[in-house]
């Protein structure tokens, strides 16, 4: 077991290339099974979620090889498999394999999904959509078994614009005969990336990025090559790192318009944000002020940036109000930030943050991926040393986080927890 040791108080300065998008990669890794043959995905982030997903694909007969940031996946011979419950529960997108595998092999069993513990995260929309496409689903002993002899295009209305359900059903519908129309879709960039990938395979998907997606299904799909777009959530985290440390950080290789909500809030806070065609630069200002934030489906303020942005707001003058509307318990950062000297009052889904003049290093624990990112940001800005436990959550979604932070001038190391105990016992440290 490792922990992060951060020595705070250094301004982060410089430029950084952002890794591939975890969420886009995970959705696309489910869709590769739709085509026979070998797909090559480039720019796949090296994070634990993509490694876990690759292992899961092997359970169903895919042959997977990592080649320097690319994933080579041969789906020529697929079969049903006994996926380990712990593995499936550890990543939510494991469930998005159900429909595409069903479309390819006619019968598949998968344990119910998991993911970060940030709310109830039901899968009712996935189930309703698959059933409408002609799947028979049976839940027994925590495992879903799906069967279908013939998937047929249909009309699907999503009660909420779920990114996962949109991706899962859109991918499955490419092998359902006839036209499928999905309404009230998520319009996240990761949905559009998946549609691009499906079309590259020979599917006919139209309307991704709008609330209605139409799929002309039943086309022959061919394995292909595809480059995963960069990760807007990792990019956003580095921009906030620039602001919270009083620094000046540029993220490169990104699509600035995917960051509109985050950029607007950074500007409202008082940071200086400039942009080019594929980069964004954030310079902190000495007088950053609190703001109101309400998370919303894209293009609203992303729920994944709520916790990192809250870390920044703890050091902004005055009061901030942060309302989380997507997940009911995405609040694991609150107690830990308060241990570092922040003043956050939690009332239901709303955090009321009163800015303080400084944070102090402490031993804290990540409760989920983005809560962990928030603690890293706070540790970089805090006086003294911060130790972050449970960093396996952070490893789910940040590719070489400590390498990137060090490249920007931060002092952050991954150490064995045994080493941590030695340090605590070492009075000279
Ligand atoms: C994805 C992202 C996650 C991000 C979220 C919202 C991945 C791996 N994860 O998660 O980082 O925070 O989008 O942008 O891509 N819902 C239902 N029934 C369902 C499915 C979802 O009620 O069947 C609800 C959820 O409880 C939640 C809302 O819909 O309140 C949005 O969830 P969804 O967009 O599906 O999130 P994920 O795809 O799980």
Tab-separated table of C-alpha atoms and ligand atoms in Angstrom, residues 22-23 26 92-93 96 118 120-126 160-165 167 188 232-233 303-304 325-327 330 370, ligand 1:
chain	number	residue	atom	x	y	z
A	22	UNK	CA	-10.360	7.732	-19.032
A	23	UNK	CA	-14.109	7.968	-19.558
A	26	UNK	CA	-13.597	3.005	-21.021
A	92	UNK	CA	-18.853	0.955	-13.356
A	93	UNK	CA	-18.228	0.783	-17.094
A	96	UNK	CA	-21.430	-1.220	-20.554
A	118	UNK	CA	-20.598	8.711	-4.665
A	120	UNK	CA	-26.832	5.135	-5.585
A	121	UNK	CA	-25.871	4.950	-9.285
A	122	UNK	CA	-28.728	2.765	-10.525
A	123	UNK	CA	-28.678	1.014	-13.921
A	124	UNK	CA	-32.412	1.135	-14.604
A	125	UNK	CA	-32.017	3.171	-17.797
A	126	UNK	CA	-29.514	0.651	-19.179
A	160	UNK	CA	-32.186	11.501	-17.201
A	161	UNK	CA	-29.438	12.274	-19.711
A	162	UNK	CA	-27.097	9.577	-18.418
A	163	UNK	CA	-23.696	9.470	-20.123
A	164	UNK	CA	-23.278	5.767	-19.417
A	165	UNK	CA	-26.758	4.746	-20.604
A	167	UNK	CA	-23.070	5.214	-24.565
A	188	UNK	CA	-20.848	14.825	-23.097
A	232	UNK	CA	-10.948	17.195	-19.952
A	233	UNK	CA	-11.132	16.188	-16.278
A	303	UNK	CA	-19.759	16.959	-11.274
A	304	UNK	CA	-16.241	15.513	-11.591
A	325	UNK	CA	-27.129	17.854	-8.291
A	326	UNK	CA	-25.887	14.663	-10.003
A	327	UNK	CA	-24.643	12.415	-7.168
A	330	UNK	CA	-20.051	13.177	-3.698
A	370	UNK	CA	-12.160	13.170	-7.420
B	1	LIG	C1	-20.103	9.126	-16.132
B	1	LIG	C2	-18.667	9.334	-15.783
B	1	LIG	C3	-18.524	10.078	-14.471
B	1	LIG	C4	-19.345	11.346	-14.500
B	1	LIG	C5	-20.779	11.081	-14.943
B	1	LIG	C6	-21.589	12.368	-15.145
B	1	LIG	C7	-17.615	7.349	-16.706
B	1	LIG	C8	-16.859	6.128	-16.426
B	1	LIG	N1	-18.012	8.049	-15.639
B	1	LIG	O1	-20.636	8.275	-15.136
B	1	LIG	O2	-17.150	10.399	-14.288
B	1	LIG	O3	-19.352	11.903	-13.203
B	1	LIG	O4	-20.789	10.369	-16.190
B	1	LIG	O5	-20.962	13.160	-16.105
B	1	LIG	O6	-17.794	7.724	-17.839
B	1	LIG	N2	-28.688	7.347	-13.632
B	1	LIG	C9	-29.886	6.714	-13.387
B	1	LIG	N3	-30.131	5.507	-13.980
B	1	LIG	C10	-29.236	4.911	-14.811
B	1	LIG	C11	-28.003	5.556	-15.061
B	1	LIG	C12	-27.762	6.782	-14.450
B	1	LIG	O7	-30.716	7.227	-12.650
B	1	LIG	O8	-29.519	3.810	-15.324
B	1	LIG	C13	-28.394	8.637	-12.979
B	1	LIG	C14	-27.204	8.554	-12.019
B	1	LIG	O9	-27.564	8.072	-10.754
B	1	LIG	C15	-26.758	10.000	-11.982
B	1	LIG	C16	-27.087	10.514	-13.392
B	1	LIG	O10	-27.970	9.555	-13.955
B	1	LIG	O11	-27.521	10.726	-11.046
B	1	LIG	C17	-25.896	10.645	-14.281
B	1	LIG	O12	-25.205	9.418	-14.303
B	1	LIG	P1	-24.420	8.923	-15.591
B	1	LIG	O13	-24.319	10.067	-16.573
B	1	LIG	O14	-24.978	7.643	-16.043
B	1	LIG	O15	-22.987	8.680	-14.999
B	1	LIG	P2	-22.016	7.538	-15.360
B	1	LIG	O16	-22.130	7.207	-16.816
B	1	LIG	O17	-22.128	6.468	-14.369
